[in-house]
Amino acid sequence: MILVRTIVELRSAIAGARGRGSPVSLVPTMGAFHEGHVSLMRRASEEGGLSVVSLFVNPAQFNDPSDLERYPRDEARDARLAEDAGADILFAPPVSQVYPPGFSSSVEVRGVSAPLEGAVRGVEHFRGVATVVTKLFNMVQPDVAFFGQKDAQQALLIRRLVRDLDMPVRVEVCPTVREGDGLAMSSRNVLLAPGDRERAPALYRALTAVERAVAGGVHHPDEALAAGTRVLTEAGIVPEYFAAVSTDTLAPVRRITGETLIAIAARFGAVRLIDNVLVRPAERRG
Ligand code: PAF
């Protein structure tokens, strides 16, 4: 694996593979790798061809400067993990490569960026994500890019971005990887205080309680979510949002009749965690 820091180096490292007609894959990340990232990198390397991992803590998507400051960083460890997972190129640019002086463009995906994370973190968050992902796609020009289902709203937004702007990239969304106790892997988990780390798996237990309620025949979202809220209350968690929304628009659903996204966000001290599951009602027999 080679480490490159500039767009010129990146393009020249990719040129050979592209010239041979090999597919190029991209795993965009902000580093602090865990098994979730590693699973995306393995998927990318299974594609064959050249696999690029980008590592860039994107200041434009942090609405809270202290969150950006606290964001865990360990490039040497990340480089080892990326190499072990089969990455060919680690692209870790400085901020000045991505946002040179005078940078004044942005990309906004309206609609799906507004609710849930957009409502809590403000429009800047997904504008920052859409802008940096567009730039990474332009820099790498991948055939395929891999994202995690844990960031379900981000994944939907990127699919919309690629479709709306005719970007020739296949977007693959890979399953959430979880700790043994169900907590979704996140770079932020290491920042949890010990007591919060113990309570945090209640997020997934709440999601699975909703899943069971829906599978058991509950169609009304309030009733289904109430099953999860009981779990949260027992764990002393008041979510920022806990919602049953359309997988297409992210608007709240009136009835759970087809595949529905159950999304949750909660704060544990200064650490915000998000998670989600896709639920669907049991098939009617006969
Ligand atoms: O999911 C992330 O790590 C980031 O939002 C992404 C897609 C790398 C853009 O900075």
Tab-separated table of C-alpha atoms and ligand atoms in Angstrom:
chain	number	residue	atom	x	y	z
A	1	MET	CA	0.000	0.000	0.000
A	2	ILE	CA	1.227	3.490	-0.717
A	3	LEU	CA	0.368	6.636	1.205
A	4	VAL	CA	-0.284	9.752	-0.886
A	5	ARG	CA	-1.117	13.254	0.277
A	6	THR	CA	-1.661	15.325	-2.842
A	7	ILE	CA	-4.145	15.101	-5.698
A	8	VAL	CA	-1.260	15.048	-8.204
A	9	GLU	CA	0.318	12.027	-6.451
A	10	LEU	CA	-3.067	10.346	-6.165
A	11	ARG	CA	-3.866	10.731	-9.868
A	12	SER	CA	-0.469	9.473	-10.929
A	13	ALA	CA	-0.777	6.448	-8.575
A	14	ILE	CA	-4.170	5.601	-10.103
A	15	ALA	CA	-3.196	6.265	-13.746
A	16	GLY	CA	-1.426	2.928	-14.288
A	17	ALA	CA	-4.401	0.844	-13.113
A	18	ARG	CA	-6.837	2.927	-15.124
A	19	GLY	CA	-4.630	2.589	-18.215
A	20	ARG	CA	-4.768	-1.218	-17.845
A	21	GLY	CA	-8.561	-1.015	-17.635
A	22	SER	CA	-8.632	-2.187	-13.988
A	23	PRO	CA	-11.640	-1.011	-11.954
A	24	VAL	CA	-10.967	1.557	-9.244
A	25	SER	CA	-12.826	1.395	-5.919
A	26	LEU	CA	-13.023	4.009	-3.186
A	27	VAL	CA	-13.769	3.800	0.525
A	28	PRO	CA	-14.202	7.385	1.788
A	29	THR	CA	-13.465	7.653	5.529
A	30	MET	CA	-12.576	10.057	8.285
A	31	GLY	CA	-10.163	7.579	9.874
A	32	ALA	CA	-10.192	6.142	13.431
A	33	PHE	CA	-10.807	2.797	11.800
A	34	HIS	CA	-12.886	0.026	13.355
A	35	GLU	CA	-14.268	-3.261	12.033
A	36	GLY	CA	-16.969	-1.363	10.106
A	37	HIS	CA	-14.350	0.459	8.031
A	38	VAL	CA	-12.314	-2.714	7.670
A	39	SER	CA	-15.352	-4.566	6.282
A	40	LEU	CA	-15.799	-1.821	3.638
A	41	MET	CA	-12.105	-1.992	2.718
A	42	ARG	CA	-12.260	-5.793	2.397
A	43	ARG	CA	-15.330	-5.459	0.156
A	44	ALA	CA	-13.453	-2.902	-1.959
A	45	SER	CA	-10.420	-5.118	-2.326
A	46	GLU	CA	-12.639	-8.085	-3.272
A	47	GLU	CA	-13.760	-6.046	-6.293
A	48	GLY	CA	-10.303	-6.635	-7.812
A	49	GLY	CA	-8.540	-3.752	-9.515
A	50	LEU	CA	-7.211	-0.886	-7.454
A	51	SER	CA	-8.662	0.015	-4.072
A	52	VAL	CA	-8.274	3.510	-2.665
A	53	VAL	CA	-9.102	4.480	0.928
A	54	SER	CA	-9.393	8.186	1.651
A	55	LEU	CA	-8.724	9.444	5.166
A	56	PHE	CA	-9.822	13.018	5.668
A	57	VAL	CA	-11.502	14.488	8.740
A	58	ASN	CA	-13.690	16.908	6.835
A	59	PRO	CA	-14.041	20.152	8.809
A	60	ALA	CA	-16.937	21.281	6.592
A	61	GLN	CA	-19.297	18.627	7.984
A	62	PHE	CA	-18.739	19.374	11.677
A	63	ASN	CA	-21.302	21.810	13.009
A	64	ASP	CA	-19.650	21.738	16.443
A	65	PRO	CA	-15.966	22.825	16.576
A	66	SER	CA	-15.360	20.858	19.801
A	67	ASP	CA	-16.662	17.698	18.080
A	68	LEU	CA	-14.089	18.271	15.296
A	69	GLU	CA	-11.372	18.848	17.875
A	70	ARG	CA	-12.230	15.678	19.808
A	71	TYR	CA	-12.596	13.485	16.716
A	72	PRO	CA	-10.174	10.563	17.241
A	73	ARG	CA	-7.118	10.527	14.971
A	74	ASP	CA	-4.379	7.903	14.656
A	75	GLU	CA	-3.043	7.828	11.115
A	76	ALA	CA	-0.250	5.304	11.734
A	77	ARG	CA	-2.701	2.748	13.166
A	78	ASP	CA	-5.208	3.483	10.384
A	79	ALA	CA	-2.512	2.936	7.738
A	80	ARG	CA	-1.678	-0.502	9.210
A	81	LEU	CA	-5.352	-1.520	9.288
A	82	ALA	CA	-5.966	-0.298	5.734
A	83	GLU	CA	-2.947	-2.210	4.435
A	84	ASP	CA	-4.037	-5.397	6.261
A	85	ALA	CA	-7.540	-4.994	4.774
A	86	GLY	CA	-6.079	-4.975	1.250
A	87	ALA	CA	-6.076	-1.261	0.354
A	88	ASP	CA	-3.634	-0.317	-2.412
A	89	ILE	CA	-3.605	3.447	-1.827
A	90	LEU	CA	-4.256	5.457	1.327
A	91	PHE	CA	-5.060	9.039	0.354
A	92	ALA	CA	-4.648	11.266	3.420
A	93	PRO	CA	-4.615	14.861	2.211
A	94	PRO	CA	-4.102	17.926	4.405
A	95	VAL	CA	-7.011	20.371	4.642
A	96	SER	CA	-5.230	22.740	2.208
A	97	GLN	CA	-5.386	20.103	-0.586
A	98	VAL	CA	-9.139	19.706	-0.237
A	99	TYR	CA	-10.023	23.293	0.593
A	100	PRO	CA	-7.323	25.538	-0.909
A	101	PRO	CA	-7.422	29.252	-0.110
A	102	GLY	CA	-10.355	30.907	-1.860
A	103	PHE	CA	-12.416	27.705	-1.972
A	104	SER	CA	-16.003	28.869	-2.434
A	105	SER	CA	-18.122	26.062	-3.922
A	106	SER	CA	-20.557	23.709	-2.259
A	107	VAL	CA	-22.908	20.899	-3.191
A	108	GLU	CA	-26.313	20.576	-1.588
A	109	VAL	CA	-28.779	17.720	-1.890
A	110	ARG	CA	-32.117	19.194	-0.856
A	111	GLY	CA	-34.950	17.181	0.663
A	112	VAL	CA	-33.320	14.113	2.165
A	113	SER	CA	-30.691	16.274	3.886
A	114	ALA	CA	-33.303	18.189	5.921
A	115	PRO	CA	-34.823	15.797	8.519
A	116	LEU	CA	-33.150	13.677	11.244
A	117	GLU	CA	-29.404	14.493	11.224
A	118	GLY	CA	-30.047	17.601	9.116
A	119	ALA	CA	-32.566	18.915	11.644
A	120	VAL	CA	-30.200	18.377	14.575
A	121	ARG	CA	-26.864	19.273	12.972
A	122	GLY	CA	-28.030	21.967	10.550
A	123	VAL	CA	-27.825	22.205	6.749
A	124	GLU	CA	-24.025	22.657	6.889
A	125	HIS	CA	-23.519	19.023	7.891
A	126	PHE	CA	-24.831	17.331	4.763
A	127	ARG	CA	-23.650	20.211	2.571
A	128	GLY	CA	-20.167	19.417	3.905
A	129	VAL	CA	-20.643	15.693	3.259
A	130	ALA	CA	-22.027	16.187	-0.284
A	131	THR	CA	-19.246	18.639	-1.150
A	132	VAL	CA	-16.394	16.475	0.079
A	133	VAL	CA	-17.814	13.276	-1.443
A	134	THR	CA	-18.212	15.070	-4.790
A	135	LYS	CA	-14.612	16.245	-4.544
A	136	LEU	CA	-13.341	12.765	-3.605
A	137	PHE	CA	-15.271	11.262	-6.531
A	138	ASN	CA	-13.690	13.858	-8.843
A	139	MET	CA	-10.211	13.248	-7.444
A	140	VAL	CA	-10.341	9.430	-7.547
A	141	GLN	CA	-12.959	8.889	-10.294
A	142	PRO	CA	-13.870	5.495	-8.825
A	143	ASP	CA	-16.032	2.927	-10.574
A	144	VAL	CA	-17.512	1.939	-7.223
A	145	ALA	CA	-17.613	3.554	-3.769
A	146	PHE	CA	-18.485	1.880	-0.454
A	147	PHE	CA	-20.452	3.379	2.438
A	148	GLY	CA	-21.918	1.946	5.650
A	149	GLN	CA	-25.616	1.472	6.374
A	150	LYS	CA	-25.082	2.903	9.885
A	151	ASP	CA	-25.119	6.330	8.238
A	152	ALA	CA	-28.361	5.518	6.421
A	153	GLN	CA	-29.283	9.143	5.702
A	154	GLN	CA	-25.798	9.848	4.350
A	155	ALA	CA	-26.014	6.760	2.122
A	156	LEU	CA	-29.392	7.848	0.733
A	157	LEU	CA	-28.094	11.370	0.136
A	158	ILE	CA	-25.048	10.045	-1.737
A	159	ARG	CA	-27.212	7.815	-3.922
A	160	ARG	CA	-29.350	10.888	-4.718
A	161	LEU	CA	-26.247	13.008	-5.415
A	162	VAL	CA	-24.837	10.431	-7.834
A	163	ARG	CA	-28.169	10.062	-9.597
A	164	ASP	CA	-28.954	13.799	-9.799
A	165	LEU	CA	-25.495	14.829	-11.017
A	166	ASP	CA	-24.998	11.823	-13.357
A	167	MET	CA	-21.833	10.706	-11.606
A	168	PRO	CA	-20.539	7.460	-13.133
A	169	VAL	CA	-20.039	5.751	-9.748
A	170	ARG	CA	-21.764	2.640	-8.391
A	171	VAL	CA	-22.658	3.224	-4.736
A	172	GLU	CA	-22.555	0.127	-2.521
A	173	VAL	CA	-24.054	0.353	0.957
A	174	CYS	CA	-22.735	-2.338	3.302
A	175	PRO	CA	-24.307	-3.697	6.507
A	176	THR	CA	-23.645	-2.112	9.897
A	177	VAL	CA	-20.975	-3.959	11.869
A	178	ARG	CA	-21.774	-4.341	15.577
A	179	GLU	CA	-19.964	-5.062	18.815
A	180	GLY	CA	-20.916	-8.324	20.589
A	181	ASP	CA	-23.504	-6.425	22.670
A	182	GLY	CA	-25.138	-4.911	19.578
A	183	LEU	CA	-23.631	-1.408	19.727
A	184	ALA	CA	-23.027	-0.191	16.164
A	185	MET	CA	-19.316	0.300	15.536
A	186	SER	CA	-18.449	3.984	15.387
A	187	SER	CA	-15.246	5.983	15.640
A	188	ARG	CA	-16.955	7.873	18.457
A	189	ASN	CA	-17.442	4.777	20.674
A	190	VAL	CA	-13.921	5.160	22.106
A	191	LEU	CA	-14.958	8.578	23.466
A	192	LEU	CA	-17.797	7.126	25.598
A	193	ALA	CA	-17.409	7.256	29.388
A	194	PRO	CA	-17.500	3.702	30.878
A	195	GLY	CA	-21.077	4.081	32.208
A	196	ASP	CA	-22.292	5.421	28.867
A	197	ARG	CA	-20.558	2.580	27.020
A	198	GLU	CA	-22.634	0.199	29.178
A	199	ARG	CA	-25.904	2.023	28.405
A	200	ALA	CA	-25.281	2.634	24.705
A	201	PRO	CA	-26.232	-0.895	23.461
A	202	ALA	CA	-29.803	-0.014	24.539
A	203	LEU	CA	-30.025	1.914	21.233
A	204	TYR	CA	-29.839	-1.302	19.256
A	205	ARG	CA	-32.073	-3.143	21.749
A	206	ALA	CA	-34.661	-0.382	21.222
A	207	LEU	CA	-34.377	-0.744	17.446
A	208	THR	CA	-34.780	-4.506	17.629
A	209	ALA	CA	-37.799	-4.097	19.949
A	210	VAL	CA	-39.432	-2.038	17.166
A	211	GLU	CA	-38.391	-4.641	14.614
A	212	ARG	CA	-40.060	-7.391	16.679
A	213	ALA	CA	-43.218	-5.332	17.162
A	214	VAL	CA	-43.494	-4.750	13.398
A	215	ALA	CA	-42.765	-8.394	12.588
A	216	GLY	CA	-45.453	-9.303	15.129
A	217	GLY	CA	-48.105	-7.310	13.259
A	218	VAL	CA	-47.896	-3.755	14.648
A	219	HIS	CA	-48.384	-1.306	11.778
A	220	HIS	CA	-48.865	1.952	13.619
A	221	PRO	CA	-45.487	3.722	13.972
A	222	ASP	CA	-46.298	5.229	17.406
A	223	GLU	CA	-47.182	1.815	18.778
A	224	ALA	CA	-44.102	0.193	17.244
A	225	LEU	CA	-41.792	2.959	18.498
A	226	ALA	CA	-43.340	2.730	21.984
A	227	ALA	CA	-41.856	-0.775	22.277
A	228	GLY	CA	-38.418	0.742	21.725
A	229	THR	CA	-39.037	3.758	23.942
A	230	ARG	CA	-39.662	1.408	26.885
A	231	VAL	CA	-36.147	-0.012	26.400
A	232	LEU	CA	-34.640	3.476	26.168
A	233	THR	CA	-36.436	4.678	29.294
A	234	GLU	CA	-35.159	1.690	31.285
A	235	ALA	CA	-31.613	2.636	30.208
A	236	GLY	CA	-32.200	6.316	31.044
A	237	ILE	CA	-31.831	7.419	27.419
A	238	VAL	CA	-33.815	10.323	25.958
A	239	PRO	CA	-33.204	10.176	22.196
A	240	GLU	CA	-32.721	13.267	20.037
A	241	TYR	CA	-34.910	11.511	17.525
A	242	PHE	CA	-36.422	8.045	17.258
A	243	ALA	CA	-38.481	7.812	14.112
A	244	ALA	CA	-40.089	5.504	11.566
A	245	VAL	CA	-39.436	7.042	8.160
A	246	SER	CA	-39.724	6.292	4.459
A	247	THR	CA	-36.560	4.747	2.986
A	248	ASP	CA	-37.065	6.963	-0.065
A	249	THR	CA	-37.860	10.416	1.369
A	250	LEU	CA	-37.086	10.038	5.098
A	251	ALA	CA	-40.526	11.514	5.841
A	252	PRO	CA	-42.326	9.957	8.833
A	253	VAL	CA	-44.608	7.113	7.770
A	254	ARG	CA	-48.268	6.997	8.811
A	255	ARG	CA	-48.387	3.204	8.697
A	256	ILE	CA	-45.637	0.639	8.462
A	257	THR	CA	-46.681	-1.266	5.368
A	258	GLY	CA	-43.434	-1.794	3.431
A	259	GLU	CA	-39.727	-1.504	4.165
A	260	THR	CA	-39.303	1.318	6.700
A	261	LEU	CA	-36.238	2.888	8.280
A	262	ILE	CA	-36.221	3.120	12.059
A	263	ALA	CA	-33.593	5.733	12.910
A	264	ILE	CA	-32.299	6.869	16.278
A	265	ALA	CA	-29.817	9.405	17.631
A	266	ALA	CA	-28.906	10.028	21.261
A	267	ARG	CA	-26.326	11.924	23.237
A	268	PHE	CA	-24.157	10.316	25.865
A	269	GLY	CA	-22.455	13.290	27.469
A	270	ALA	CA	-20.611	15.062	24.656
A	271	VAL	CA	-20.784	11.995	22.374
A	272	ARG	CA	-23.595	11.634	19.825
A	273	LEU	CA	-24.403	8.171	18.523
A	274	ILE	CA	-26.713	7.209	15.668
A	275	ASP	CA	-28.062	3.848	14.572
A	276	ASN	CA	-30.883	2.396	12.487
A	277	VAL	CA	-32.551	-0.767	11.275
A	278	LEU	CA	-34.743	-1.524	8.289
A	279	VAL	CA	-38.009	-3.179	9.283
A	280	ARG	CA	-40.755	-4.745	7.236
A	281	PRO	CA	-44.115	-6.209	8.281
A	282	ALA	CA	-44.525	-9.975	8.159
A	283	GLU	CA	-45.935	-11.253	4.853
A	284	ARG	CA	-49.675	-11.982	5.055
A	285	ARG	CA	-50.448	-15.636	4.556
A	286	GLY	CA	-52.976	-16.974	2.103
B	1	PAF	O1	-18.986	8.687	6.753
B	1	PAF	C1	-17.941	9.358	6.826
B	1	PAF	O2	-16.929	8.932	7.388
B	1	PAF	C2	-17.906	10.743	6.183
B	1	PAF	O3	-19.124	11.390	6.319
B	1	PAF	C3	-17.441	10.723	4.723
B	1	PAF	C4	-18.413	9.968	3.826
B	1	PAF	C5	-16.060	10.097	4.625
B	1	PAF	C6	-17.348	12.156	4.196
B	1	PAF	O4	-16.451	12.920	4.938
